Short mmCIF file of C-alpha atoms in Angstrom, two decimals:
data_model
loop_
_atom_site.label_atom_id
_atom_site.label_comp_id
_atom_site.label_asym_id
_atom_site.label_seq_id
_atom_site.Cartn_x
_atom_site.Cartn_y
_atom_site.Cartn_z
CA UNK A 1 46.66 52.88 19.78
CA UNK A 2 46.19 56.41 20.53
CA UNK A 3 49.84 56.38 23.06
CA UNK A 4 51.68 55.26 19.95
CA UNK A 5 50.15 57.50 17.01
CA UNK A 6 49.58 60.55 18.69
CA UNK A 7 50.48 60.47 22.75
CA UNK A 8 54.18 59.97 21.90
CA UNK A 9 54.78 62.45 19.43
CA UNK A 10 53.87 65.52 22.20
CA UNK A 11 56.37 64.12 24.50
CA UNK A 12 59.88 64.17 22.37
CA UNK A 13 60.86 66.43 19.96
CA UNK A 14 61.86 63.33 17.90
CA UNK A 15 59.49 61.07 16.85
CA UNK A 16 61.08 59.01 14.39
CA UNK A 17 60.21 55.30 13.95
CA UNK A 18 62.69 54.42 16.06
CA UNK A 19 63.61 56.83 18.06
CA UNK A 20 61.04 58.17 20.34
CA UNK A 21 61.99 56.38 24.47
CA UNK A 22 58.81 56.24 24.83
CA UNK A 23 57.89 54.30 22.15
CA UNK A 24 60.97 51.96 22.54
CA UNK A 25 62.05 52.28 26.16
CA UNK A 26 59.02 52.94 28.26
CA UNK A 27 56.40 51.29 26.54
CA UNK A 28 58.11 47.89 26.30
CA UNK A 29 58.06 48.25 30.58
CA UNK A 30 55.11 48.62 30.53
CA UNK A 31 53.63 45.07 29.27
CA UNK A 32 54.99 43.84 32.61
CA UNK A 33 54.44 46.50 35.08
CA UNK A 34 50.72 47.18 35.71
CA UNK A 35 51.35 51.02 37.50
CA UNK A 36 52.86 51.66 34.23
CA UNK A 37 50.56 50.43 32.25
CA UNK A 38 47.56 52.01 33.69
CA UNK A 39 49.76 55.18 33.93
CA UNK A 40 50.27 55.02 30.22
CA UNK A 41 46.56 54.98 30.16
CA UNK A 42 45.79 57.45 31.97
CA UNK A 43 48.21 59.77 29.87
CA UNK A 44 46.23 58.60 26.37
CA UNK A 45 42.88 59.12 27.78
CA UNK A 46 43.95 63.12 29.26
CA UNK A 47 45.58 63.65 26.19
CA UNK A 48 41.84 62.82 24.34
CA UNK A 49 40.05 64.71 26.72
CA UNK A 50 40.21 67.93 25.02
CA UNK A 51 37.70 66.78 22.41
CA UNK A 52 36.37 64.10 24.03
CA UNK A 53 35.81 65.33 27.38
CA UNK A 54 34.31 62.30 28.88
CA UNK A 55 37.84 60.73 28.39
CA UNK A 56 38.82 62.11 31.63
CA UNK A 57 36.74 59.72 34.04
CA UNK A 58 39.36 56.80 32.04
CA UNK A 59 41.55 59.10 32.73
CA UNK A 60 41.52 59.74 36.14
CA UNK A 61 40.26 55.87 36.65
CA UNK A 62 43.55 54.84 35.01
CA UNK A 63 45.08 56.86 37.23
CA UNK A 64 43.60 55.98 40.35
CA UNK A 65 44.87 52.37 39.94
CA UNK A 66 48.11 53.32 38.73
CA UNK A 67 48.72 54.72 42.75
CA UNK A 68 47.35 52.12 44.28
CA UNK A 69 49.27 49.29 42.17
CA UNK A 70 52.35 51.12 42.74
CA UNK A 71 51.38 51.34 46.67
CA UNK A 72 50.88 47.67 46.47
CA UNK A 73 54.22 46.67 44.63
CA UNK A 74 56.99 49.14 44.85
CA UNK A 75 59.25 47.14 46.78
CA UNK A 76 58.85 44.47 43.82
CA UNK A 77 59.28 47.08 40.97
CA UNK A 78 61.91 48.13 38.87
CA UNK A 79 63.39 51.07 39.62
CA UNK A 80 63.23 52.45 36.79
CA UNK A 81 59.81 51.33 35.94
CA UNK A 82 58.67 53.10 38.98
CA UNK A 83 59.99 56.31 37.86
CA UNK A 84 58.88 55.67 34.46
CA UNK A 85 55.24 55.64 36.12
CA UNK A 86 55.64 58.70 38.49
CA UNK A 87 56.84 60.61 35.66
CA UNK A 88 54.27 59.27 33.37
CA UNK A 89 51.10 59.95 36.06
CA UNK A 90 53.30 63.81 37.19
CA UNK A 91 52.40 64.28 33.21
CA UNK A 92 48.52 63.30 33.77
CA UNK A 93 48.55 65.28 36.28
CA UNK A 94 49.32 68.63 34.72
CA UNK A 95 47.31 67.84 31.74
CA UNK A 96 44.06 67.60 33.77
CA UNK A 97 44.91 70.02 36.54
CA UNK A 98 48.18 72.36 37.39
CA UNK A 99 51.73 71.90 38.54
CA UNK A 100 50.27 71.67 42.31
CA UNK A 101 49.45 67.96 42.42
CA UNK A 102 52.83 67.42 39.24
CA UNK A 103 55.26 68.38 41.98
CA UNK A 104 53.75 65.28 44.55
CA UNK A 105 54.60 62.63 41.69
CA UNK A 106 57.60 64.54 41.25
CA UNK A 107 58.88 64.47 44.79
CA UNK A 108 58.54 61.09 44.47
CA UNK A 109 60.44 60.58 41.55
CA UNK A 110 63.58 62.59 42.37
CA UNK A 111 64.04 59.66 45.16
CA UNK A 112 63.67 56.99 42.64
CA UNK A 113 66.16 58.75 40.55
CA UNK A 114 68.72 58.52 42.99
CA UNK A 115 67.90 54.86 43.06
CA UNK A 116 68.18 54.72 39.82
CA UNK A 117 71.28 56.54 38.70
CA UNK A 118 72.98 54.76 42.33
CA UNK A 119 75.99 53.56 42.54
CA UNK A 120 74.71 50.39 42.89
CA UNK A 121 72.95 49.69 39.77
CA UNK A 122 76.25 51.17 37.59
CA UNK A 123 77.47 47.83 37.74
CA UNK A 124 76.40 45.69 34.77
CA UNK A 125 73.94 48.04 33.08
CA UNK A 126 73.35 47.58 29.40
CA UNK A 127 73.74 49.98 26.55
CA UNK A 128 69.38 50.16 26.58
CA UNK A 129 69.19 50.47 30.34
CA UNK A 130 71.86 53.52 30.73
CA UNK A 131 69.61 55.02 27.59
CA UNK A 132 66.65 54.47 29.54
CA UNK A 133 68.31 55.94 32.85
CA UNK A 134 69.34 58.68 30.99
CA UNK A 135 66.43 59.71 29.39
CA UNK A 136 64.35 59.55 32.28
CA UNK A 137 66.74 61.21 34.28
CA UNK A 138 66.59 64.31 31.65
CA UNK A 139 62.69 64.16 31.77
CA UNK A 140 62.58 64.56 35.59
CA UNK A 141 64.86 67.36 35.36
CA UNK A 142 63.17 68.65 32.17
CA UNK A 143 59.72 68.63 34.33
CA UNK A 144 61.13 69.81 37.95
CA UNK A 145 62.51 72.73 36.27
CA UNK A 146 59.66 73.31 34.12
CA UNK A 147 57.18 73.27 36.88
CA UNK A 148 59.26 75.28 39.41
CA UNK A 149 59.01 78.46 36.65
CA UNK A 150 55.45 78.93 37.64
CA UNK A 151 55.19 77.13 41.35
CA UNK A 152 56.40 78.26 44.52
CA UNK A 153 57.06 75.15 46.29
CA UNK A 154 60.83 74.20 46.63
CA UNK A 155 62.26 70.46 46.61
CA UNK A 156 65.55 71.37 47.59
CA UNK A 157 68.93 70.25 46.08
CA UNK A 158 69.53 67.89 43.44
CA UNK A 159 72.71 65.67 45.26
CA UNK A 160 72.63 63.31 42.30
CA UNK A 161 75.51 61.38 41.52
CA UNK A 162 75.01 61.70 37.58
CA UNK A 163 78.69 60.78 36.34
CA UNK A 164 77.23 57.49 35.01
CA UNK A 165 74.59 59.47 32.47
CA UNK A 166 77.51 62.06 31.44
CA UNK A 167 79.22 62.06 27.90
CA UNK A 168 82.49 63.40 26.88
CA UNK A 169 82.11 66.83 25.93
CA UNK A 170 83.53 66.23 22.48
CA UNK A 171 81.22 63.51 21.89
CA UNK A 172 78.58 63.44 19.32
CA UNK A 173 75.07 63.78 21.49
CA UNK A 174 71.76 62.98 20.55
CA UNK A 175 69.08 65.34 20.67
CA UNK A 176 66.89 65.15 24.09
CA UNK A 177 63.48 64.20 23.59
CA UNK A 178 62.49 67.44 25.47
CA UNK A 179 65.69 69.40 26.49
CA UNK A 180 66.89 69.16 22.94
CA UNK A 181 69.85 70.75 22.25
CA UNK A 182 69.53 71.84 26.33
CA UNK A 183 70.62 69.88 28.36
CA UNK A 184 73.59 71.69 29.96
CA UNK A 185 71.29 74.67 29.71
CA UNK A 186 68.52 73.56 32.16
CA UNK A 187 70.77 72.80 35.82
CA UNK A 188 71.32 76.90 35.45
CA UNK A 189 67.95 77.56 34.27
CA UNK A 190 66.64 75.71 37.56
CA UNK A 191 68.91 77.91 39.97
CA UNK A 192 67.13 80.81 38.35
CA UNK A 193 63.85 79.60 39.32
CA UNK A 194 64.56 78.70 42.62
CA UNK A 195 65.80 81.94 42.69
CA UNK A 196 62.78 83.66 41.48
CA UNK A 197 60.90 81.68 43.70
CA UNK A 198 62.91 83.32 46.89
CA UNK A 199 61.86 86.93 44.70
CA UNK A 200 58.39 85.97 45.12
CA UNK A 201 58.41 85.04 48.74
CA UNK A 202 60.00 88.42 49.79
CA UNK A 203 59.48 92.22 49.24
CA UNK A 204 63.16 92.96 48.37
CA UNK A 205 66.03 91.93 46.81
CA UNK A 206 69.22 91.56 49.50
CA UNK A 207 72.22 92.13 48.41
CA UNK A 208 73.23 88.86 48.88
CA UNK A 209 70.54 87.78 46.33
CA UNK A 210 71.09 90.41 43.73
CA UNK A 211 74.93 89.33 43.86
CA UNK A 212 73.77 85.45 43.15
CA UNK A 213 71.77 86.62 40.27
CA UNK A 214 74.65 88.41 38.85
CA UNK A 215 76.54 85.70 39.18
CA UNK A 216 74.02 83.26 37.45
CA UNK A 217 73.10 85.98 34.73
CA UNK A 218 77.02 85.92 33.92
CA UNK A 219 76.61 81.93 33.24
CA UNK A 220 73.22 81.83 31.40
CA UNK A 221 75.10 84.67 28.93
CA UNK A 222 78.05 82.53 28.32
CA UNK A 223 75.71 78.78 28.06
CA UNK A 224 76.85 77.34 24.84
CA UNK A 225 75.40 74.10 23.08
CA UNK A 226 77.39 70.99 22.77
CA UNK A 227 79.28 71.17 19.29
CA UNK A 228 77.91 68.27 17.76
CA UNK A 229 74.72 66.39 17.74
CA UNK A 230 72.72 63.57 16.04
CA UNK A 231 70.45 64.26 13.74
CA UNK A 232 66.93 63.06 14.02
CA UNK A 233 65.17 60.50 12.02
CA UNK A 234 62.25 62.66 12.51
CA UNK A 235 61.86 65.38 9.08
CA UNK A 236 60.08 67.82 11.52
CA UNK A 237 62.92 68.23 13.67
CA UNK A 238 66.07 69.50 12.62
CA UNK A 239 69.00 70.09 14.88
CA UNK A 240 69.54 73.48 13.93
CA UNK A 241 65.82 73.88 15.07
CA UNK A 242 66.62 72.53 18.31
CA UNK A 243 69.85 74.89 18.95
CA UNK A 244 67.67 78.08 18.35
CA UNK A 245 65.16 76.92 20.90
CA UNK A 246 68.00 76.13 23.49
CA UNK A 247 69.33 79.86 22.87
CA UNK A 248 65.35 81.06 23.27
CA UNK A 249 65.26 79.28 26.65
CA UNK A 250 68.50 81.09 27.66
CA UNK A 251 67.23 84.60 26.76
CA UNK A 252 64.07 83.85 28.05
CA UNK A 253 65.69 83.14 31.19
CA UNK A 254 67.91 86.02 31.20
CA UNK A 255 64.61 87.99 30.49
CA UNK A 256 62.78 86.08 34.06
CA UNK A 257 66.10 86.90 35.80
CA UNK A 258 65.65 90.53 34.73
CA UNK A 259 61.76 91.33 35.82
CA UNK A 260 63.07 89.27 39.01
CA UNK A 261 66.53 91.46 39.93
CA UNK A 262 65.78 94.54 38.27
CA UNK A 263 68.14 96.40 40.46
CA UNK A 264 71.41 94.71 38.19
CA UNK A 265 72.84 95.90 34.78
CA UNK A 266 70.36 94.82 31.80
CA UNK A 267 69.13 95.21 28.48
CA UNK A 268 65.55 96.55 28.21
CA UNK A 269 63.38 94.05 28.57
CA UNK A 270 61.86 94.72 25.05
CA UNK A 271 65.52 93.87 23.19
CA UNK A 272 65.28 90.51 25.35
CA UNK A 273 61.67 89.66 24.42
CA UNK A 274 62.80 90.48 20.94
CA UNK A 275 65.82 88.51 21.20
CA UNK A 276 63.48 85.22 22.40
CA UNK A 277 60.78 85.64 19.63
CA UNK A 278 63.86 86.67 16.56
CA UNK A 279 64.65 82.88 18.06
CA UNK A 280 61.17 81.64 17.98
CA UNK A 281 60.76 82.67 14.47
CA UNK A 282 63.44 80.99 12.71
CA UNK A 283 61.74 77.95 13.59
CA UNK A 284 59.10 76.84 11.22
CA UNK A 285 55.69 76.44 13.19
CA UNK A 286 55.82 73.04 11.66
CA UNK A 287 58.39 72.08 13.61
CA UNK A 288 58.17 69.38 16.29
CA UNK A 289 59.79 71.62 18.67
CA UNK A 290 56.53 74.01 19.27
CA UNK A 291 55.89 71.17 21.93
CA UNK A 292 58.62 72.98 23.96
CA UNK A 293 58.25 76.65 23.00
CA UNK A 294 55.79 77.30 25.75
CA UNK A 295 57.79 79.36 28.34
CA UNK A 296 59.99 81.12 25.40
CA UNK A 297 57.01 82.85 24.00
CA UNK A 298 54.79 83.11 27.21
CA UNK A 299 57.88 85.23 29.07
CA UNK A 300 58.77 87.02 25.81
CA UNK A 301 55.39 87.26 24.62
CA UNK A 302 53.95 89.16 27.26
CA UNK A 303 56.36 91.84 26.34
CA UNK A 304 55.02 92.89 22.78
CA UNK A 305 52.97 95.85 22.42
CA UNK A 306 52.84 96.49 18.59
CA UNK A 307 49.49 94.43 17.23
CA UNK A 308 51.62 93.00 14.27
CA UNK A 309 53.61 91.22 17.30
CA UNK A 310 51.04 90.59 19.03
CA UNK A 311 49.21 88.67 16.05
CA UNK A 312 52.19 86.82 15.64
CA UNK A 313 52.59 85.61 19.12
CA UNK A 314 49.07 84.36 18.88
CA UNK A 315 49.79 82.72 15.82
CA UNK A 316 52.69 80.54 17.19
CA UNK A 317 50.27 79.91 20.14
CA UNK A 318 47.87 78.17 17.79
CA UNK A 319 50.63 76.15 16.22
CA UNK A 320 51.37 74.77 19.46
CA UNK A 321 47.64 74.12 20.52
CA UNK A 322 47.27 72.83 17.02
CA UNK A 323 50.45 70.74 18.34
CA UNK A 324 49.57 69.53 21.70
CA UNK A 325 46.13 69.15 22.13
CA UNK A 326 46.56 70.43 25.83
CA UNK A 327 44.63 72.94 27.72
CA UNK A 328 47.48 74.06 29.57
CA UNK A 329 48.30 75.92 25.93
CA UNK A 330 44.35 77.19 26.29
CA UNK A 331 45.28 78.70 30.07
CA UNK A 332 48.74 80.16 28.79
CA UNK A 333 47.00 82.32 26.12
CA UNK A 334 44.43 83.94 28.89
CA UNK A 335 46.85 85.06 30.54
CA UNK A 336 49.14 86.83 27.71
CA UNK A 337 45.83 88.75 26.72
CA UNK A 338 44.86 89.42 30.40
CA UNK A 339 48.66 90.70 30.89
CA UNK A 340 48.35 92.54 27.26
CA UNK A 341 45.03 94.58 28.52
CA UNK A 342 46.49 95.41 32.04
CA UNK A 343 50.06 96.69 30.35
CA UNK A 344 47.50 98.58 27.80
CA UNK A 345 45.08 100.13 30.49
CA UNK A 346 48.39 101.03 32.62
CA UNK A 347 50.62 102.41 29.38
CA UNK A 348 46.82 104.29 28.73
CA UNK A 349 46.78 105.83 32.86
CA UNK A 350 50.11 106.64 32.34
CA UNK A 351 49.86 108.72 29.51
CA UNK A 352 46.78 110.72 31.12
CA UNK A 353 49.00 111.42 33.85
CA UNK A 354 52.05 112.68 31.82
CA UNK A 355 49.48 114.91 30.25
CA UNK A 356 47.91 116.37 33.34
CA UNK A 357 51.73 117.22 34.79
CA UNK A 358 52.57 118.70 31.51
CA UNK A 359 49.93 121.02 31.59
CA UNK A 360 50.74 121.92 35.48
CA UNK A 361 54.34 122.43 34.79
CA UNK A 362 53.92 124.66 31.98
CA UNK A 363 51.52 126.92 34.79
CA UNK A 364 54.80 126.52 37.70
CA UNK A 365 57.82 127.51 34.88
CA UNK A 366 58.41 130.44 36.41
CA UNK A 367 58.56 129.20 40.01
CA UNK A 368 61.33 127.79 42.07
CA UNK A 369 61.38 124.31 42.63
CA UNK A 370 59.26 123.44 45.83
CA UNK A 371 59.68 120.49 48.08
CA UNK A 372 56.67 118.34 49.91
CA UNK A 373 57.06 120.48 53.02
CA UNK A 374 56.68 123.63 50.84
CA UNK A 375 60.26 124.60 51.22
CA UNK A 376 62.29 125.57 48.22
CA UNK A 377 64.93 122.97 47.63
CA UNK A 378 67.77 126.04 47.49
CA UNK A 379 66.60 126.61 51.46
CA UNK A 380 66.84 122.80 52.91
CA UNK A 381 68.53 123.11 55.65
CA UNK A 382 71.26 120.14 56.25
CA UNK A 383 69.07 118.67 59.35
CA UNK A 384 66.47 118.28 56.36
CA UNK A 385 68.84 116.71 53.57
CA UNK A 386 66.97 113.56 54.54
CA UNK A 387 63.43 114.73 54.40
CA UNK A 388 63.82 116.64 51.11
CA UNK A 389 65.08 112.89 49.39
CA UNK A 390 62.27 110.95 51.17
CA UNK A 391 60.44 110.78 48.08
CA UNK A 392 63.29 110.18 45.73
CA UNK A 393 63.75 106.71 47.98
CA UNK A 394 60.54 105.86 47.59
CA UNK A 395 60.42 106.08 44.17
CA UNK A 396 63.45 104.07 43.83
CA UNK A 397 62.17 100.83 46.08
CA UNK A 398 58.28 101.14 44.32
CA UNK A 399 57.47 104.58 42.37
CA UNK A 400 53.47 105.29 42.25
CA UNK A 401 53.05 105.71 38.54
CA UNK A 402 53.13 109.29 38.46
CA UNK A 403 56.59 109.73 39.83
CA UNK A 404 57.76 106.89 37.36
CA UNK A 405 56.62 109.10 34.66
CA UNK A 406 58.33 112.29 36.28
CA UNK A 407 61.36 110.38 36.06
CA UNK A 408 61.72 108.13 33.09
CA UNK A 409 61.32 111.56 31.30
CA UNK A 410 63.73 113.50 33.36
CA UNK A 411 61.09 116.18 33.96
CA UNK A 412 61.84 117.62 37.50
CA UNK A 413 64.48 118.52 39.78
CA UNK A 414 67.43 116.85 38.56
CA UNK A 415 68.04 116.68 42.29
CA UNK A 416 65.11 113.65 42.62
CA UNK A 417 65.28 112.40 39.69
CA UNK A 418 69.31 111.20 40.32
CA UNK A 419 68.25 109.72 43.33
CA UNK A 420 66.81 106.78 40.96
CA UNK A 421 69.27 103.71 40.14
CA UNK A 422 70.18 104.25 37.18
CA UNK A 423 70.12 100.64 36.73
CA UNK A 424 66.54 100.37 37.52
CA UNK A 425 65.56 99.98 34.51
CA UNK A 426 61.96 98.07 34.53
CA UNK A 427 58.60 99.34 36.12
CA UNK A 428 58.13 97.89 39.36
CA UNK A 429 54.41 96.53 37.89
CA UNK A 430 56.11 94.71 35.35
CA UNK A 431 58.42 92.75 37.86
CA UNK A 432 58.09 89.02 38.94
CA UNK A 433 56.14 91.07 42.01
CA UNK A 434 53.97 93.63 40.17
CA UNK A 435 50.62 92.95 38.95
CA UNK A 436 51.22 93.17 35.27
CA UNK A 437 53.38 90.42 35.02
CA UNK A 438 52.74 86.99 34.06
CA UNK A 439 53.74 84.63 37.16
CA UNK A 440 51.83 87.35 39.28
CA UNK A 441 48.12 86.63 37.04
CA UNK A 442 48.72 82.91 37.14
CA UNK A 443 49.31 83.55 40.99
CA UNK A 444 46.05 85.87 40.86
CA UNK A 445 44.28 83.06 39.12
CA UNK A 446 45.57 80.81 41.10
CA UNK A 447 47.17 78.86 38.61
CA UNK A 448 50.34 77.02 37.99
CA UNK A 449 50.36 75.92 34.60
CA UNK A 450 52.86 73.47 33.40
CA UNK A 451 55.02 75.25 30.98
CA UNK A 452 55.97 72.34 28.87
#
């Protein structure tokens, strides 16, 4: 059966014998739960489609009575066999389409998992129930947060009591099937992205906001791993591969935050694309964890701008196609070579520009520094202090590209240029909000592709 051999092994970094939920929690559900079932279904046949695209009328056919049997017999399911399916059909979903119609079956599911991790089934749960409500716990959150990185629809707040699924710190922990080594990691990562999503919706940063994002940066920076973990069954995935992914994720985060809230202290956003894909590359592209390495190497990715980087980004891009069969993978690599030849045609303008001001400042050396209105800055009069700084201000909320240039290379009155922040330290077109970022092509294209 396709599910077993080939279905599973994209959805869990572990895919040993025994230790895949899929294979030995969910699937076993399924043989008496017909949403499930056909859910399942309709998972195998999108996962085909790619080279067998007639595999996607099943598909969607499997999925069409999937809804309707769980319309028909939801008050008679299992809990967690109804989040099993919306989970299971949210995946379908974003393997045929986008995140758009993913965060319907999601919606749906964060109800169920309050159902399911309720008070009142604590009482009496086995040892392979509370590993089933765990795990699919983790995979909604794994998939809410996930899919909020590129959407801008918000679900509000998790109030989950979760104290049954929690393990002494000090415990030995298993690998998740998707968070890994991450599972602390991703409750911060999802602030950030709601966040970013109240970024996107607006055409500046409050202070309030900029003071939240400081606050979060400060707690992504000091995320650390749990200290000890199981190791898998599975010989493609190592723990120590799993810990450098979790620490790509948090620099790739920190890297979001940073094109999101330029306006706080950060490192260039090269050293934190560097930092990510340093990560990236200690893990062997025949690892099973390329099935999560999407967002890592999309955010840090789009940041390269030597060709031997480049080359290797598209490398690890072909491991993971290789990997997961998906077109979401396909999507993800148009847009880092549509965001490559905007940041190339923009670096190119740029340059032309810095040329043309060259050669007019070497022709104005010998004259004193004139302001818009044509008056020297030495004869501003006070009533016109404010006037005389009007374009420094601009220049600080969105510099046209000339100005940038003026600035970044301290040519110029030192009077305008130290009207820039010195802790803006990012082009405004390669913020969350400018057109040569990543989230603002998908958003061109409108696409929200499922980064997972």
């Amino acid at each position: 059966m396709h599910f077993d051999r080939y279905t599973c092994g994209i959805l869990s970094v572990k895919d040993g014998a025994h230790e895949n939920p899929w294979r030995t929690l969910i699937w076993p559900l399924a043989k008496d739960t017909p949403a499930l079932y056909h859910a399942i279904f309709s998972l195998s046949a999108f996962h085909c489609s790619k080279k067998n695209p007639s595999l996607k009328v099943y598909g969607m056919e499997h999925m069409h009575r999937s809804i309707a049997c769980m319309v028909q017999d939801i008050q008679n399911m299992r809990a967690d066999a109804a989040l099993a399916t919306s989970l299971a059909l949210a995946f379908a979903d974003t393997w045929d389409r986008d995140t758009r119609s993913c965060i319907q079956h999601l919606r749906g599911a964060k109800a169920l998992v309050s159902q399911v991790a309720g008070p009142g089934l604590q009482a009496g749960l086995c040892a392979a129930d509370l590993d089933r409500i765990r795990f699919l716990y983790n995979t909604w959150l794994y998939m809410d947060v996930i899919a909020r990185l590129t959407s801008l629809e918000e679900s509000g707040d998790q109030k989950i009591d979760l104290s049954i699924l929690q393990l002494p710190k000090k415990a030995v922990h298993e690998i998740d099937p998707l968070m890994g080594c991450a599972t602390t990691l991703f409750p911060l990562i999802d602030r950030v992205a709601q966040l970013i999503q109240r970024v996107r919706k607006t055409n500046s940063n409050s202070i309030s906001l900029v003071s939240e994002a400081i606050e979060l940066k400060r707690r992504v920076e000091q995320w650390e791993p749990h200290d000890w973990f199981e190791p898998p069954e599975d010989p493609t995935s190592e723990v120590q591969h799993s810990i450098q992914i979790a620490h790509a994720y948090r620099w790739a985060t920190i890297l979001y935050l940073h094109q999101a809230v330029p306006e706080m202290p950060f490192e260039p956003a090269s050293e934190l694309a560097k930092r990510v894909l340093l990560l990236l590359a200690t893990v062997p592209p025949s690892s099973r964890t390329t099935i999560i390495q999407m967002f890592p190497l999309l955010a840090a990715g789009c940041e390269t701008d030597q060709e031997e980087d480049r080359q290797w980004v598209l490398s690890r891009w072909k491991s993971i196609q290789t990997r997961l069969m998906l077109g979401s993978s396909d999507r993800c690599i148009d847009v880092v070579h549509e965001v490559w030849m905007r940041r190339d045609q923009f670096e190119a303008e740029k340059q032309r520009r810095q040329f043309r001001w060259a050669g007019r400042s070497n022709s104005l050396n010998d004259r004193e520094p004139v302001e818009r209105d044509g008056l020297p800055y030495g004869n501003v009069a006070p009533g016109n202090i404010s006037n005389a700084f009007m374009f420094a201000k601009e220049s600080y909320g969105r510099p046209a590209a000339e100005d940038r240039v003026i600035s970044s290379r301290g040519t110029g009155n030192p009077r305008r240029s130290s009207a820039v922040s010195p802790l803006e330290n990012i082009e405004f077109e390669k913020t969350v909000r400018g057109k040569l970022h990543w989230v603002s092509v998908m958003q061109e294209w409108d696409w929200e592709v499922f980064l997972g």
